[in-house]
């Protein structure tokens, strides 16, 4: 054997030993650490991808290494998930942006690499003869050329809109575009297939209507939704999350031609009036419902092996609940077997969730969009110094775990076993009795979130109950408003209020009696002498 061959073999072996002894390059650069989460067998790294954003509404991972996202104010962007570079792709110039209107959801064409098309849903407005805003929303398809979105094409328009309850989420599934809309404050039409509000819609990718939709020449797939905030596909099934009023936020399994009951059914069909309604109407119950409401938001199906504990689960973000929730599904995907809580109050309000192609998870915070005077007991500690952020959750491999052990001040989080309280403390100034005590509890659950624990409302947004003729005046009118809700402007103490008040006809007569007697006693300084028969009488008049 020649010296050259021997030297070559020895050199190869040395190089092989060096290569085998060199640890693999970690997939985390040690920057932007927020915390890590310890599950049963997995460790998760939590890092910050982007900051100083303003209400990022929808997150969509692209096949090109970018994470695409919208901001409610009207910007469409993407961020490089490795470098953190943000590119603005478009800024909408015809958007109507107020409160809960603006730019919402986004979807990418399923063959995005060859057909780089982006679908966007946002609100617009025209002035009527009285110079009032007539709000609607539309879906526009853009083409991505380089780093700009161009050639806008409207594929659906005239979706009823409002300054609140516009939805929305979109996704592409089975080469169809699915859109979840809100009721736009008009509860009379959400079960009417002649309108597009309060529905799940299904379109072909060019905007035409699929022939196999449940209603001929109609984009509607399902009806009876209040305000859809999340939509996802898993197990070949379509799921959606939905805001309730102050009770019964929902996660639903969406089925063709089904009616989900709003406004006649809230959550499960468990009250007598709901049971009576369901006997005459084919309605679907949710997979899960929450009271008090947690403000269910973005929804995503997780089936990656990366985080084995979360496989076959729905990932849910919440705004009011300020949490990330993992909802474990059964094998068929038609039942939620368990709920697991993470990040309560740690990241603040969470608007959306998305899953990347490697099984990593992205979250969008929504801390910059809430009026500080509204529900201050919920939002006294929002992390706002860095604006809204995009957060990444990834599995911590051995290399990352070694890096974590070297951190000076690690923050280890775990699953939380108890949900934080979302109801304010209600103070009683009047003489205690069982009915008024029950009314105080019910007021805390159903009313205080808007009208405040002290009944003073929120200036310019929610009318006060204190010293209001609406409370201390005509009892029949007060009962009618409580049962039927309001969707038109009213004057209270000389101030006009335009916001929606949901109907509470889903509550039992004795529950409404106790709430109204508490309100009249505490805030109206008058007698709380309403009886259950008064509620039943007014209820019949509204039927």
Coordinates of N, CA and C in Angstrom, one line a residue, residues 178-336:
X178 N -63.2 29.5 1.0 CA -64.2 29.5 2.1 C -64.1 30.8 2.9
X179 N -65.2 31.5 3.2 CA -65.2 32.7 3.9 C -66.2 32.7 5.0
X180 N -65.8 33.1 6.2 CA -66.7 33.2 7.3 C -67.0 34.7 7.6
X181 N -68.3 35.0 7.6 CA -68.7 36.4 7.8 C -69.4 36.6 9.1
X182 N -69.5 37.9 9.5 CA -70.3 38.3 10.7 C -71.7 38.7 10.4
X183 N -72.5 38.9 11.4 CA -73.9 39.2 11.1 C -74.1 40.7 10.8
X184 N -73.0 41.5 11.0 CA -73.0 43.0 10.7 C -74.1 43.7 11.5
X185 N -74.4 43.1 12.7 CA -75.4 43.8 13.5 C -76.9 43.6 13.1
X186 N -77.1 42.8 12.1 CA -78.5 42.5 11.6 C -78.9 41.1 11.9
X187 N -79.4 40.9 13.0 CA -79.8 39.5 13.4 C -81.0 39.0 12.6
X188 N -81.7 39.8 12.0 CA -82.9 39.4 11.3 C -82.6 38.6 10.0
X189 N -81.4 38.7 9.5 CA -81.1 38.1 8.2 C -80.1 37.0 8.2
X190 N -79.5 36.7 9.4 CA -78.4 35.7 9.4 C -78.9 34.3 9.0
X191 N -80.2 34.0 9.0 CA -80.6 32.7 8.6 C -81.3 32.8 7.2
X192 N -81.2 34.0 6.6 CA -81.9 34.2 5.3 C -80.8 34.0 4.2
X193 N -81.1 33.1 3.3 CA -80.1 32.8 2.3 C -80.0 33.8 1.1
X194 N -80.8 34.9 1.3 CA -80.7 36.0 0.3 C -79.7 37.0 0.7
X195 N -79.1 36.9 1.9 CA -78.0 37.8 2.3 C -76.8 37.1 2.7
X196 N -75.6 37.8 2.7 CA -74.3 37.1 2.9 C -73.8 37.3 4.3
X197 N -74.5 38.0 5.1 CA -74.0 38.2 6.5 C -74.3 37.1 7.4
X198 N -73.4 36.8 8.4 CA -73.7 35.7 9.3 C -73.7 34.3 8.6
X199 N -72.7 34.1 7.7 CA -72.7 32.9 6.9 C -71.3 32.3 6.8
X200 N -71.2 31.1 6.3 CA -70.0 30.6 5.7 C -70.3 30.5 4.2
X201 N -69.4 31.1 3.4 CA -69.5 31.2 2.0 C -68.5 30.3 1.3
X202 N -68.8 29.8 0.1 CA -68.0 28.9 -0.6 C -68.0 29.3 -2.1
X203 N -66.8 29.6 -2.6 CA -66.6 30.1 -4.0 C -65.6 29.3 -4.7
X204 N -65.7 29.2 -6.1 CA -64.6 28.8 -6.9 C -63.5 29.9 -6.8
X205 N -62.3 29.5 -7.1 CA -61.2 30.4 -7.0 C -61.2 31.6 -7.9
X206 N -62.1 31.5 -9.0 CA -62.2 32.7 -9.8 C -63.4 33.5 -9.4
X207 N -64.1 33.2 -8.3 CA -65.2 33.9 -7.8 C -66.6 33.4 -8.3
X208 N -66.6 32.4 -9.1 CA -67.9 31.9 -9.6 C -68.4 30.9 -8.5
X209 N -69.7 30.5 -8.6 CA -70.3 29.7 -7.6 C -70.3 28.3 -7.9
X210 N -69.8 27.4 -7.0 CA -69.7 26.0 -7.3 C -71.1 25.4 -7.5
X211 N -71.2 24.5 -8.4 CA -72.5 23.9 -8.7 C -73.0 23.0 -7.6
X212 N -72.1 22.5 -6.7 CA -72.6 21.6 -5.7 C -72.8 22.3 -4.3
X213 N -72.9 23.7 -4.4 CA -73.3 24.4 -3.2 C -74.7 24.0 -2.8
X214 N -75.1 24.1 -1.5 CA -76.4 23.7 -1.1 C -77.6 24.4 -1.7
X215 N -77.3 25.7 -2.1 CA -78.4 26.5 -2.7 C -77.9 27.0 -4.1
X216 N -78.8 26.8 -5.1 CA -78.4 27.0 -6.5 C -78.0 28.5 -6.7
X217 N -76.9 28.7 -7.4 CA -76.4 30.0 -7.8 C -76.3 30.9 -6.5
X218 N -75.8 30.3 -5.4 CA -75.7 31.0 -4.2 C -74.4 30.6 -3.5
X219 N -73.6 31.5 -3.0 CA -72.3 31.2 -2.4 C -72.4 30.7 -1.0
X220 N -73.6 30.6 -0.4 CA -73.8 30.3 1.0 C -73.7 28.8 1.2
X221 N -72.9 28.4 2.2 CA -72.7 27.0 2.6 C -73.4 26.7 3.9
X222 N -73.4 27.6 4.9 CA -74.1 27.5 6.1 C -74.6 28.8 6.6
X223 N -75.6 28.8 7.5 CA -76.2 30.0 8.0 C -76.3 30.1 9.5
X224 N -76.8 31.2 10.1 CA -77.0 31.3 11.5 C -75.8 31.5 12.4
X225 N -74.8 32.3 11.8 CA -73.6 32.6 12.5 C -73.6 34.0 13.0
X226 N -73.0 34.3 14.2 CA -73.0 35.6 14.8 C -71.8 36.4 14.3
X227 N -70.6 35.9 14.5 CA -69.4 36.6 14.1 C -68.2 35.7 14.0
X228 N -68.0 35.1 12.9 CA -66.9 34.1 12.7 C -65.6 34.7 12.8
X229 N -64.7 34.1 13.6 CA -63.3 34.7 13.8 C -62.2 33.7 13.4
X230 N -62.5 32.5 13.2 CA -61.5 31.5 12.8 C -62.1 30.4 12.0
X231 N -61.3 29.9 11.0 CA -61.8 28.8 10.2 C -60.6 28.0 9.8
X232 N -60.8 26.6 9.8 CA -59.7 25.7 9.5 C -60.2 24.4 9.1
X233 N -59.4 23.6 8.5 CA -59.7 22.2 8.0 C -58.8 21.2 8.7
X234 N -59.4 20.1 9.2 CA -58.7 19.0 9.7 C -59.6 17.7 9.6
X235 N -59.0 16.6 9.5 CA -59.7 15.3 9.4 C -60.7 15.4 8.2
X236 N -60.4 16.2 7.2 CA -61.4 16.4 6.1 C -62.6 17.2 6.5
X237 N -62.6 17.8 7.6 CA -63.7 18.5 8.2 C -63.4 20.0 8.3
X238 N -64.4 20.8 8.2 CA -64.3 22.3 8.4 C -64.8 22.7 9.7
X239 N -63.9 23.5 10.4 CA -64.3 24.0 11.8 C -64.2 25.5 11.7
X240 N -65.0 26.1 12.6 CA -65.0 27.6 12.7 C -65.2 28.0 14.2
X241 N -64.6 29.1 14.6 CA -64.8 29.7 15.9 C -65.6 30.9 15.7
X242 N -66.4 31.3 16.8 CA -67.4 32.3 16.6 C -67.6 33.0 17.9
X243 N -67.8 34.4 17.8 CA -68.1 35.2 19.0 C -69.5 35.0 19.4
X244 N -69.8 34.8 20.7 CA -71.2 34.9 21.2 C -71.4 36.4 21.7
X245 N -72.5 36.7 22.3 CA -72.7 38.0 22.8 C -71.9 38.2 24.1
X246 N -72.5 38.0 25.3 CA -71.7 37.9 26.5 C -71.8 36.4 27.1
X247 N -72.3 35.6 26.3 CA -72.4 34.1 26.7 C -72.2 33.3 25.4
X248 N -71.7 32.1 25.6 CA -71.6 31.1 24.5 C -70.8 31.5 23.3
X249 N -69.5 31.8 23.5 CA -68.6 31.7 22.4 C -68.6 30.2 21.9
X250 N -68.3 30.0 20.6 CA -68.5 28.7 20.1 C -67.3 28.2 19.2
X251 N -67.1 26.9 19.2 CA -66.3 26.3 18.1 C -67.3 25.3 17.4
X252 N -67.5 25.4 16.1 CA -68.5 24.6 15.4 C -67.8 23.7 14.4
X253 N -68.4 22.6 14.1 CA -68.1 21.8 13.0 C -69.1 22.2 11.9
X254 N -68.5 22.7 10.8 CA -69.4 23.3 9.7 C -69.8 22.3 8.7
X255 N -71.1 22.1 8.5 CA -71.6 21.1 7.6 C -72.5 21.8 6.5
X256 N -72.6 21.2 5.4 CA -73.3 21.7 4.2 C -74.7 22.0 4.5
X257 N -75.1 23.2 4.2 CA -76.5 23.6 4.4 C -77.1 23.7 5.8
X258 N -76.2 23.7 6.8 CA -76.7 23.6 8.2 C -76.9 25.0 8.7
X259 N -77.8 25.1 9.7 CA -78.1 26.3 10.4 C -77.6 26.3 11.8
X260 N -76.8 27.3 12.2 CA -76.1 27.2 13.5 C -76.9 28.1 14.6
X261 N -78.1 28.5 14.2 CA -79.0 29.0 15.2 C -79.1 30.4 15.6
X262 N -78.0 31.2 15.4 CA -78.1 32.6 15.8 C -79.1 33.3 15.1
X263 N -79.9 34.2 15.7 CA -79.9 34.6 17.1 C -80.8 33.8 18.0
X264 N -81.5 32.8 17.5 CA -82.5 32.0 18.3 C -81.9 31.0 19.3
X265 N -80.7 30.6 19.0 CA -80.0 29.6 19.8 C -78.6 30.1 20.2
X266 N -78.3 30.2 21.4 CA -76.9 30.6 21.9 C -76.2 29.3 22.5
X267 N -75.2 28.9 21.9 CA -74.5 27.7 22.4 C -75.3 26.4 22.2
X268 N -75.3 25.6 23.2 CA -76.0 24.3 23.2 C -77.5 24.6 23.3
X269 N -78.2 23.6 22.7 CA -79.7 23.7 22.8 C -80.1 23.1 24.1
X270 N -80.1 24.0 25.2 CA -80.4 23.5 26.5 C -81.5 24.3 27.3
X271 N -82.0 25.3 26.6 CA -83.1 26.1 27.3 C -84.4 25.8 26.6
X272 N -85.5 26.0 27.3 CA -86.8 25.6 26.8 C -87.1 26.3 25.4
X273 N -86.8 27.6 25.3 CA -87.2 28.3 24.1 C -86.3 27.8 23.0
X274 N -85.0 27.4 23.3 CA -84.1 26.9 22.2 C -84.6 25.5 21.8
X275 N -85.0 24.7 22.7 CA -85.5 23.3 22.4 C -86.8 23.5 21.5
X276 N -87.7 24.4 21.8 CA -88.9 24.6 21.0 C -88.5 25.1 19.6
X277 N -87.5 26.0 19.5 CA -87.1 26.5 18.2 C -86.5 25.3 17.4
X278 N -85.7 24.5 18.0 CA -85.0 23.4 17.2 C -86.0 22.3 16.8
X279 N -87.1 22.2 17.4 CA -88.1 21.3 16.9 C -88.7 21.6 15.5
X280 N -88.7 22.9 15.2 CA -89.2 23.4 13.9 C -88.1 23.7 12.9
X281 N -86.8 23.8 13.4 CA -85.7 24.2 12.5 C -84.6 23.2 12.8
X282 N -83.9 22.7 11.7 CA -82.8 21.8 11.8 C -81.6 22.7 12.1
X283 N -81.1 22.6 13.3 CA -79.9 23.4 13.7 C -78.8 22.5 14.3
X284 N -77.6 23.0 14.3 CA -76.4 22.3 14.7 C -75.9 22.9 16.0
X285 N -75.6 22.0 17.0 CA -75.0 22.5 18.2 C -73.4 22.6 18.0
X286 N -72.8 23.5 18.8 CA -71.3 23.6 18.8 C -70.6 22.4 19.3
X287 N -69.4 22.3 19.0 CA -68.5 21.2 19.6 C -68.2 21.7 21.1
X288 N -68.1 23.0 21.2 CA -67.7 23.5 22.6 C -68.2 25.0 22.7
X289 N -68.6 25.4 23.9 CA -69.1 26.8 24.1 C -68.5 27.3 25.4
X290 N -68.3 28.6 25.5 CA -67.7 29.2 26.7 C -68.6 30.3 27.2
X291 N -69.0 30.3 28.5 CA -69.7 31.3 29.2 C -69.0 31.4 30.6
X292 N -68.5 32.6 31.0 CA -68.5 33.9 30.3 C -67.6 33.7 29.0
X293 N -67.8 34.6 28.1 CA -67.2 34.5 26.8 C -65.7 34.8 26.9
X294 N -64.9 34.1 26.1 CA -63.4 34.3 26.1 C -63.0 35.0 24.8
X295 N -63.9 35.4 23.9 CA -63.6 36.0 22.6 C -62.7 35.1 21.8
X296 N -63.3 34.0 21.4 CA -62.6 33.1 20.5 C -62.2 33.8 19.2
X297 N -61.0 33.5 18.8 CA -60.4 34.2 17.6 C -59.9 33.2 16.6
X298 N -58.6 33.3 16.2 CA -58.1 32.4 15.2 C -58.1 31.0 15.6
X299 N -58.3 30.1 14.6 CA -58.4 28.7 14.8 C -57.6 28.0 13.7
X300 N -56.8 26.9 14.1 CA -56.0 26.2 13.2 C -55.9 24.7 13.6
X301 N -55.9 23.8 12.7 CA -55.8 22.4 13.0 C -54.3 22.0 13.0
X302 N -54.0 21.2 14.0 CA -52.6 20.8 14.2 C -52.5 19.3 14.1
X303 N -51.7 18.8 13.2 CA -51.5 17.3 13.0 C -50.1 16.9 12.8
X304 N -49.2 17.8 13.2 CA -47.8 17.5 12.9 C -47.2 16.6 14.0
X305 N -46.2 15.9 13.7 CA -45.5 15.0 14.7 C -44.5 15.8 15.5
X306 N -44.3 17.1 15.1 CA -43.3 17.9 15.8 C -43.6 18.1 17.3
X307 N -44.8 18.5 17.6 CA -45.3 18.6 19.0 C -46.3 17.5 19.2
X308 N -45.8 16.3 19.6 CA -46.7 15.1 19.6 C -47.9 15.3 20.6
X309 N -47.7 16.0 21.6 CA -48.8 16.2 22.6 C -50.0 16.9 22.0
X310 N -49.8 17.7 20.9 CA -50.8 18.5 20.4 C -51.3 17.9 19.0
X311 N -50.9 16.8 18.7 CA -51.3 16.2 17.4 C -52.8 15.9 17.4
X312 N -53.5 16.2 16.3 CA -54.9 16.0 16.2 C -55.7 16.9 17.1
X313 N -55.3 18.2 17.1 CA -56.0 19.2 18.0 C -56.3 20.4 17.2
X314 N -57.3 21.2 17.7 CA -57.6 22.5 17.2 C -56.8 23.5 18.1
X315 N -56.1 24.4 17.5 CA -55.4 25.5 18.2 C -56.2 26.7 18.1
X316 N -56.5 27.3 19.3 CA -57.4 28.4 19.4 C -56.8 29.6 20.1
X317 N -56.9 30.8 19.5 CA -56.4 32.0 20.2 C -57.6 32.7 20.7
X318 N -57.5 33.5 21.8 CA -58.6 34.2 22.4 C -58.1 35.6 22.7
X319 N -59.1 36.5 22.6 CA -58.8 38.0 22.8 C -59.1 38.3 24.3
X320 N -60.4 38.2 24.7 CA -60.8 38.5 26.0 C -60.1 37.5 27.0
X321 N -60.0 36.3 26.6 CA -59.4 35.3 27.5 C -57.9 35.4 27.6
X322 N -57.3 36.2 26.6 CA -55.8 36.4 26.6 C -55.0 35.1 26.8
X323 N -55.4 34.1 25.9 CA -54.8 32.8 26.1 C -54.7 32.1 24.7
X324 N -53.9 31.0 24.8 CA -53.7 30.1 23.6 C -54.2 28.7 24.2
X325 N -55.2 28.1 23.4 CA -55.8 26.9 23.9 C -55.7 25.8 22.9
X326 N -55.4 24.6 23.4 CA -55.3 23.4 22.6 C -56.5 22.6 22.9
X327 N -57.3 22.3 21.9 CA -58.5 21.5 22.0 C -58.3 20.2 21.4
X328 N -58.2 19.2 22.2 CA -57.9 17.8 21.7 C -59.1 17.2 21.1
X329 N -59.0 16.6 19.9 CA -60.1 16.0 19.2 C -60.1 14.5 19.3
X330 N -61.2 13.9 19.2 CA -61.3 12.4 19.1 C -60.8 12.0 17.7
X331 N -60.7 10.7 17.5 CA -60.1 10.2 16.2 C -60.9 10.6 15.0
X332 N -62.2 10.7 15.2 CA -63.1 11.1 14.1 C -63.2 12.6 13.8
X333 N -62.7 13.4 14.8 CA -62.7 14.8 14.6 C -64.0 15.5 14.8
X334 N -64.9 14.8 15.4 CA -66.3 15.3 15.6 C -66.6 15.6 17.1
X335 N -65.6 15.5 18.0 CA -65.8 15.8 19.4 C -64.5 16.3 20.0
X336 N -64.6 17.3 20.9 CA -63.5 17.9 21.6 C -63.4 17.1 22.9

